[in-house]
CSV table of C-alpha atoms and ligand atoms in Angstrom, one decimal:
chain,number,residue,atom,x,y,z
A,1,MET,CA,113.5,90.4,82.9
A,2,THR,CA,111.1,90.1,80.0
A,3,ALA,CA,109.6,93.2,78.6
A,4,LEU,CA,106.3,94.4,80.2
A,5,ALA,CA,103.2,94.2,78.0
A,6,VAL,CA,102.6,97.8,77.7
A,7,THR,CA,104.9,101.0,77.2
A,8,ILE,CA,104.3,104.7,77.5
A,9,GLU,CA,104.6,104.8,73.8
A,10,ASP,CA,101.6,102.5,73.5
A,11,ILE,CA,99.6,104.8,75.8
A,12,ARG,CA,100.6,107.8,73.8
A,13,ALA,CA,99.5,105.9,70.5
A,14,ALA,CA,96.2,105.0,72.1
A,15,ARG,CA,95.4,108.5,73.2
A,16,PRO,CA,93.9,110.0,70.1
A,17,PHE,CA,91.6,106.9,69.7
A,18,VAL,CA,90.4,107.2,73.3
A,19,GLU,CA,89.9,110.9,72.8
A,20,GLN,CA,87.2,110.1,70.2
A,21,MET,CA,85.1,108.4,72.8
A,22,ALA,CA,86.1,109.3,76.3
A,23,ILE,CA,86.1,112.6,78.1
A,24,ARG,CA,89.2,114.1,79.8
A,25,THR,CA,87.8,113.7,83.4
A,26,PRO,CA,88.4,116.3,86.1
A,27,LEU,CA,90.5,116.0,89.1
A,28,LYS,CA,88.1,117.3,92.0
A,29,PRO,CA,89.7,118.7,95.1
A,30,ALA,CA,88.3,116.8,98.4
A,31,PRO,CA,88.8,119.2,101.2
A,32,LYS,CA,87.6,116.8,104.0
A,33,LEU,CA,89.8,114.0,102.8
A,34,SER,CA,92.6,116.5,102.5
A,35,ALA,CA,92.3,117.8,106.0
A,36,ARG,CA,92.1,114.2,107.1
A,37,VAL,CA,95.3,112.9,105.6
A,38,GLY,CA,97.3,116.2,105.6
A,39,ARG,CA,98.0,116.5,102.0
A,40,PRO,CA,95.8,117.5,99.1
A,41,VAL,CA,93.6,114.9,97.9
A,42,HIS,CA,92.1,114.9,94.3
A,43,LEU,CA,89.5,112.7,93.0
A,44,LYS,CA,89.9,111.6,89.3
A,45,LEU,CA,86.2,111.2,88.3
A,46,GLU,CA,86.2,108.4,85.9
A,47,SER,CA,82.6,108.0,87.1
A,48,LEU,CA,81.7,110.8,84.8
A,49,GLN,CA,82.7,108.9,81.6
A,50,PRO,CA,79.9,108.4,79.1
A,51,THR,CA,79.3,104.8,80.3
A,52,GLY,CA,80.0,105.6,83.8
A,53,SER,CA,83.4,104.1,84.2
A,54,PHE,CA,87.0,104.3,82.9
A,55,LYS,CA,86.4,101.2,80.7
A,56,ILE,CA,85.5,103.2,77.8
A,57,ARG,CA,89.2,104.1,77.4
A,58,GLY,CA,90.3,100.7,76.8
A,59,ALA,CA,87.4,99.8,74.6
A,60,ALA,CA,88.2,102.9,72.4
A,61,ALA,CA,91.7,102.2,72.1
A,62,LYS,CA,91.0,98.6,70.7
A,63,ILE,CA,87.9,99.2,68.6
A,64,VAL,CA,88.4,102.6,67.0
A,65,PRO,CA,91.4,101.6,65.0
A,66,LEU,CA,90.1,98.3,63.8
A,67,THR,CA,90.4,97.8,60.1
A,68,GLU,CA,87.1,97.9,57.7
A,69,ASP,CA,87.1,94.1,57.5
A,70,ALA,CA,87.5,93.6,61.3
A,71,ARG,CA,84.8,96.2,61.8
A,72,ALA,CA,82.4,94.3,59.6
A,73,ALA,CA,83.0,91.2,61.8
A,74,GLY,CA,82.0,93.2,64.9
A,75,VAL,CA,83.4,92.7,68.5
A,76,VAL,CA,82.8,90.2,71.3
A,77,THR,CA,83.6,90.3,75.1
A,78,ALA,CA,82.9,88.9,78.4
A,79,SER,CA,82.1,91.3,81.2
A,80,THR,CA,80.8,91.9,84.7
A,81,GLY,CA,79.0,94.9,83.3
A,82,ASN,CA,81.1,98.0,82.9
A,83,HIS,CA,83.5,96.5,80.3
A,84,GLY,CA,80.5,95.2,78.3
A,85,ARG,CA,78.8,98.5,78.5
A,86,ALA,CA,81.9,100.4,77.2
A,87,VAL,CA,82.5,98.0,74.4
A,88,SER,CA,78.8,98.3,73.4
A,89,TYR,CA,78.9,102.0,73.5
A,90,VAL,CA,82.0,102.2,71.3
A,91,ALA,CA,80.7,99.6,68.9
A,92,ASN,CA,77.4,101.3,68.6
A,93,ALA,CA,79.0,104.7,68.1
A,94,LEU,CA,81.0,103.3,65.1
A,95,GLY,CA,78.0,101.2,63.8
A,96,LEU,CA,79.6,97.8,64.7
A,97,SER,CA,77.8,94.7,66.2
A,98,ALA,CA,78.6,93.8,69.7
A,99,THR,CA,78.1,90.5,71.6
A,100,ILE,CA,78.6,90.5,75.2
A,101,CYS,CA,79.0,87.2,77.2
A,102,LEU,CA,77.9,87.6,80.9
A,103,SER,CA,78.0,85.5,84.0
A,104,GLU,CA,74.5,84.9,85.6
A,105,HIS,CA,75.9,86.7,88.8
A,106,VAL,CA,75.9,90.1,87.2
A,107,PRO,CA,73.3,92.5,89.1
A,108,ALA,CA,70.1,93.2,87.5
A,109,GLY,CA,70.7,96.8,87.1
A,110,LYS,CA,73.9,96.2,85.0
A,111,VAL,CA,72.1,93.7,82.7
A,112,ASP,CA,69.4,96.4,82.3
A,113,ALA,CA,71.8,99.0,81.4
A,114,LEU,CA,73.1,96.9,78.8
A,115,ALA,CA,69.7,96.2,77.3
A,116,GLY,CA,69.7,99.9,76.4
A,117,PHE,CA,72.6,99.3,73.9
A,118,ASP,CA,72.3,97.6,70.5
A,119,CYS,CA,74.2,94.4,71.5
A,120,THR,CA,73.5,90.8,71.8
A,121,LEU,CA,73.6,89.4,75.3
A,122,ASP,CA,74.8,85.9,76.0
A,123,ILE,CA,74.4,84.7,79.6
A,124,ALA,CA,77.1,82.1,79.5
A,125,GLY,CA,77.0,80.1,82.8
A,126,PRO,CA,77.9,80.6,86.5
A,127,SER,CA,81.3,82.4,86.3
A,128,GLN,CA,83.3,85.0,84.5
A,129,ASP,CA,85.5,82.1,83.3
A,130,ALA,CA,82.7,80.6,81.5
A,131,ALA,CA,81.7,83.7,79.8
A,132,PHE,CA,85.3,84.3,78.9
A,133,GLU,CA,85.5,80.9,77.1
A,134,ARG,CA,82.4,81.5,75.1
A,135,ALA,CA,83.7,84.9,74.0
A,136,THR,CA,87.0,83.4,73.0
A,137,ALA,CA,85.6,80.5,71.2
A,138,MET,CA,83.3,83.1,69.0
A,139,SER,CA,86.4,85.2,68.3
A,140,GLN,CA,88.2,82.0,66.9
A,141,ALA,CA,85.6,81.1,64.7
A,142,PRO,CA,86.7,82.0,60.9
A,143,GLY,CA,85.4,85.4,60.2
A,144,GLY,CA,84.5,85.8,63.8
A,145,PRO,CA,84.3,89.1,65.8
A,146,THR,CA,87.4,90.6,67.5
A,147,LEU,CA,87.8,89.8,71.1
A,148,VAL,CA,88.1,93.0,73.4
A,149,HIS,CA,89.4,91.6,76.6
A,150,SER,CA,89.7,93.9,79.6
A,151,ILE,CA,92.8,92.9,81.1
A,152,LEU,CA,94.7,90.4,78.8
A,153,ASP,CA,94.9,92.7,75.8
A,154,PRO,CA,97.9,95.2,75.8
A,155,VAL,CA,96.1,97.6,73.5
A,156,VAL,CA,93.1,97.8,76.0
A,157,LEU,CA,95.6,98.4,78.9
A,158,ALA,CA,97.4,101.2,77.0
A,159,GLY,CA,93.9,102.8,76.5
A,160,GLN,CA,93.3,102.7,80.4
A,161,GLY,CA,96.7,104.2,80.9
A,162,THR,CA,95.6,107.4,79.3
A,163,CYS,CA,93.9,108.0,82.8
A,164,GLY,CA,97.4,107.9,84.4
A,165,VAL,CA,98.7,110.4,81.7
A,166,GLU,CA,96.0,112.9,82.5
A,167,ILE,CA,96.7,112.7,86.1
A,168,CYS,CA,100.3,113.4,85.6
A,169,GLU,CA,99.6,116.4,83.4
A,170,ASP,CA,97.1,117.8,85.8
A,171,LEU,CA,99.0,117.1,88.9
A,172,ALA,CA,102.6,117.2,88.0
A,173,ASP,CA,103.8,116.8,91.6
A,174,VAL,CA,101.7,113.9,92.5
A,175,GLY,CA,102.9,111.9,95.4
A,176,THR,CA,100.5,109.0,95.6
A,177,VAL,CA,98.2,107.6,93.1
A,178,ILE,CA,95.4,105.2,94.4
A,179,VAL,CA,93.7,102.8,92.0
A,180,PRO,CA,91.0,100.1,92.6
A,181,VAL,CA,92.3,96.7,91.3
A,182,SER,CA,90.5,93.7,90.1
A,183,GLY,CA,92.1,92.0,87.0
A,184,GLY,CA,94.5,95.0,87.2
A,185,GLY,CA,93.9,96.4,83.7
A,186,LEU,CA,93.3,99.9,85.0
A,187,MET,CA,96.4,99.8,87.4
A,188,ALA,CA,98.6,98.3,84.8
A,189,GLY,CA,97.9,101.2,82.3
A,190,VAL,CA,97.9,103.9,85.1
A,191,ALA,CA,101.2,102.5,86.7
A,192,THR,CA,102.9,102.3,83.3
A,193,ALA,CA,102.0,106.0,82.6
A,194,VAL,CA,102.9,107.3,86.1
A,195,THR,CA,106.2,105.3,86.3
A,196,ALA,CA,107.2,107.1,83.0
A,197,LEU,CA,105.9,110.6,83.9
A,198,ALA,CA,106.1,110.8,87.6
A,199,PRO,CA,108.6,108.2,88.7
A,200,ASP,CA,108.8,109.2,92.3
A,201,ALA,CA,105.1,108.8,92.9
A,202,ARG,CA,103.7,105.9,95.1
A,203,LEU,CA,101.3,103.6,93.4
A,204,VAL,CA,98.7,101.9,95.7
A,205,GLY,CA,96.1,99.5,94.6
A,206,VAL,CA,93.0,98.7,96.5
A,207,SER,CA,90.8,95.5,96.3
A,208,MET,CA,88.0,94.2,98.5
A,209,GLU,CA,88.7,91.5,101.2
A,210,GLY,CA,86.8,88.8,99.7
A,211,GLY,CA,88.1,87.2,96.6
A,212,ALA,CA,91.0,89.7,95.8
A,213,ALA,CA,92.7,87.5,93.1
A,214,MET,CA,95.5,89.8,92.3
A,215,HIS,CA,96.4,90.4,96.0
A,216,ALA,CA,96.5,86.5,96.5
A,217,SER,CA,98.6,86.0,93.3
A,218,LEU,CA,101.1,88.7,94.4
A,219,ARG,CA,101.4,86.7,97.6
A,220,ALA,CA,101.8,83.5,95.9
A,221,GLY,CA,104.3,84.8,93.5
A,222,HIS,CA,102.1,83.6,90.4
A,223,PRO,CA,98.5,84.0,89.3
A,224,VAL,CA,96.1,82.1,91.6
A,225,GLU,CA,92.2,81.6,91.4
A,226,LEU,CA,90.0,82.3,94.2
A,227,PRO,CA,86.2,81.6,94.7
A,228,GLU,CA,84.0,84.6,93.9
A,229,VAL,CA,82.5,86.3,96.9
A,230,ASP,CA,79.4,88.7,97.0
A,231,THR,CA,80.7,92.2,97.6
A,232,LEU,CA,79.4,95.8,97.1
A,233,ALA,CA,82.3,96.2,94.9
A,234,ASP,CA,81.1,93.8,92.3
A,235,SER,CA,83.1,95.5,89.5
A,236,LEU,CA,86.1,94.2,91.5
A,237,GLN,CA,85.1,90.5,91.2
A,238,GLY,CA,86.7,88.0,89.0
A,239,GLY,CA,90.1,86.4,88.5
A,240,ILE,CA,93.2,87.4,86.8
A,241,GLY,CA,93.6,84.3,84.6
A,242,LEU,CA,96.0,81.5,85.5
A,243,ASP,CA,98.3,82.3,82.3
A,244,ASN,CA,98.3,86.2,82.9
A,245,ASP,CA,101.3,87.6,81.2
A,246,THR,CA,100.0,91.2,81.0
A,247,THR,CA,98.7,92.7,84.2
A,248,PHE,CA,100.2,90.5,86.7
A,249,PRO,CA,103.8,91.1,85.8
A,250,ILE,CA,103.2,94.9,85.6
A,251,VAL,CA,101.5,95.2,88.9
A,252,ARG,CA,104.2,92.9,90.5
A,253,GLU,CA,107.0,95.2,88.9
A,254,LEU,CA,105.6,98.7,89.3
A,255,VAL,CA,103.1,98.9,92.1
A,256,ASP,CA,104.3,99.8,95.6
A,257,ASP,CA,101.5,98.3,97.6
A,258,LEU,CA,98.1,96.6,97.4
A,259,VAL,CA,95.7,97.1,100.2
A,260,LEU,CA,92.4,95.5,101.1
A,261,VAL,CA,89.1,97.0,102.4
A,262,THR,CA,86.2,95.6,104.1
A,263,GLU,CA,82.6,95.7,103.0
A,264,ASP,CA,81.8,98.2,105.8
A,265,GLU,CA,84.7,100.4,104.6
A,266,ILE,CA,83.6,100.3,101.1
A,267,TRP,CA,80.1,101.3,102.2
A,268,ALA,CA,81.6,104.3,104.1
A,269,GLY,CA,83.6,105.3,100.9
A,270,MET,CA,80.4,105.3,98.9
A,271,ARG,CA,78.5,107.3,101.5
A,272,HIS,CA,81.4,109.8,101.9
A,273,ALA,CA,81.3,110.4,98.2
A,274,LEU,CA,77.5,110.9,98.2
A,275,HIS,CA,77.3,113.0,101.3
A,276,GLU,CA,80.5,115.1,101.1
A,277,HIS,CA,80.6,115.4,97.2
A,278,ARG,CA,77.1,114.7,96.0
A,279,LEU,CA,79.0,112.0,93.8
A,280,VAL,CA,77.4,108.7,93.0
A,281,LEU,CA,80.1,105.9,93.1
A,282,GLU,CA,79.7,102.2,92.9
A,283,GLY,CA,81.5,100.1,95.5
A,284,ALA,CA,84.6,99.5,93.2
A,285,GLY,CA,84.6,103.2,92.4
A,286,ALA,CA,84.8,104.1,96.0
A,287,ALA,CA,87.4,101.7,97.0
A,288,GLY,CA,90.2,104.3,97.1
A,289,ILE,CA,88.2,106.8,99.2
A,290,ALA,CA,87.4,103.7,101.5
A,291,ALA,CA,90.9,102.8,101.9
A,292,LEU,CA,91.9,106.5,102.7
A,293,LEU,CA,89.0,106.8,105.3
A,294,ALA,CA,90.2,103.6,106.9
A,295,ASP,CA,93.8,104.8,107.2
A,296,ARG,CA,95.0,101.8,105.2
A,297,ILE,CA,97.4,103.6,102.9
A,298,GLU,CA,100.8,104.8,103.6
A,299,LEU,CA,101.1,108.0,101.7
A,300,ALA,CA,104.2,109.6,100.2
A,301,ASP,CA,104.7,113.4,100.4
A,302,GLY,CA,102.7,115.4,98.0
A,303,PRO,CA,99.3,115.5,96.6
A,304,VAL,CA,97.2,112.3,96.3
A,305,ALA,CA,95.1,111.3,93.3
A,306,VAL,CA,92.5,108.8,93.9
A,307,VAL,CA,90.9,107.1,90.7
A,308,CYS,CA,87.1,106.9,91.3
A,309,SER,CA,86.6,104.3,88.7
A,310,GLY,CA,82.9,104.1,88.3
A,311,ALA,CA,79.4,105.4,89.0
A,312,ASN,CA,77.2,102.4,88.1
A,313,ALA,CA,75.6,101.7,91.7
A,314,GLU,CA,72.2,100.2,91.9
A,315,LEU,CA,69.7,103.0,92.6
A,316,ASP,CA,68.3,101.3,95.7
A,317,GLN,CA,71.9,101.3,97.1
A,318,VAL,CA,72.1,105.1,96.3
A,319,ALA,CA,68.7,105.6,98.1
A,320,ARG,CA,70.0,103.7,101.1
A,321,LEU,CA,73.3,105.7,101.1
A,322,ALA,CA,71.4,108.8,101.0
A,323,THR,CA,69.5,108.2,104.3
A,324,ASP,CA,72.3,106.6,105.9
A,325,VAL,CA,73.5,109.4,108.3
A,326,PRO,CA,76.3,108.3,110.6
A,327,ALA,CA,75.7,108.9,114.3
A,328,VAL,CA,79.1,110.4,114.7
A,329,ALA,CA,80.4,112.8,111.9
A,330,GLU,CA,81.9,110.0,109.6
A,331,GLY,CA,85.3,108.9,110.5
A,332,TRP,CA,86.5,112.2,111.9
A,333,ALA,CA,86.1,110.9,115.5
A,334,GLY,CA,88.7,108.2,114.3
B,401,PLP,C1,86.5,96.9,86.0
B,401,PLP,C2,86.5,97.9,87.0
B,401,PLP,C3,87.4,98.1,88.0
B,401,PLP,C4,88.7,97.1,88.0
B,401,PLP,O1,89.4,97.2,86.8
B,401,PLP,P1,90.6,96.2,86.5
B,401,PLP,O2,91.1,96.5,85.2
B,401,PLP,O3,89.8,94.8,86.2
B,401,PLP,O4,91.5,96.1,87.7
B,401,PLP,C5,87.3,99.0,88.9
B,401,PLP,N1,86.3,99.9,89.1
B,401,PLP,C6,85.4,99.8,88.1
B,401,PLP,C7,84.1,100.7,88.3
B,401,PLP,C8,85.4,98.9,87.0
B,401,PLP,O5,84.4,98.9,86.3
């Protein structure tokens, strides 16, 4: 077996850089979910990060330690929104220039949110792949900016792993850790940390039913591409890259299960977060809650940590969620 791209030492090394930009998020007890699954459930509120998602961890791990020369050349990335927002935030905080290449499918609210940062937006075509190609080409030009890739850069993955270290420190007997998965950057980091610090814990990923590239790749035994499908969990859209030698091997090696949730289940997860916790989560951020409510996850003994990865829902969605009162008390009736 070749070595995995990230180690617990890499995560420990990233931590001081992450701590300059990200907050240590709370683990909030979730009494109704706990009663439902018969174990203490805690929500790891990455939605409270300054940019509304965990992605600030990986961005900080990569950008904060850059040399003066590299800082002068700035940074570039391709993003469905939250990663671009995190890269811009960290770059702005350090006074660096940031260029964000986006696909034209990114929702208006996320583009507007990026407009609030000091960064150059580059709408680079119909897909994430086109955006990524443009960002790569810029970074390869002489004196070009540093590419901050959300899943293929081991330093970024190490940054995301600090979320897993915090879970293990705050919940030493954690039995199951539930993580939303798209390209698997968050899961790769968290799985590396949890495997080192709580080796008996069960690791379960959650993706949406339509266009779950990591799920299809695990099935196939190698990275595959799927067409992008519209989903409430737009932060979970996108591929894993056909040459993925970072997150794919880590997820295949360390993760116990990867389950899929429907659009209705994602909506129910978002609604549960708002109604029961007064917590705004975007679809991706609520995927773990959705999977628990839908009984999709086989749980180990001991407490459950659910990573609530992001807050950045569109406001009209939040308005609809607020007034969407289920006819029967949610899910309790079975
Ligand atoms: C990026 C993102 C994810 C998925 O992260 P990957 O590292 O691509 O698996 C999940 N939730 C939110 C809110 C995100 O922004």
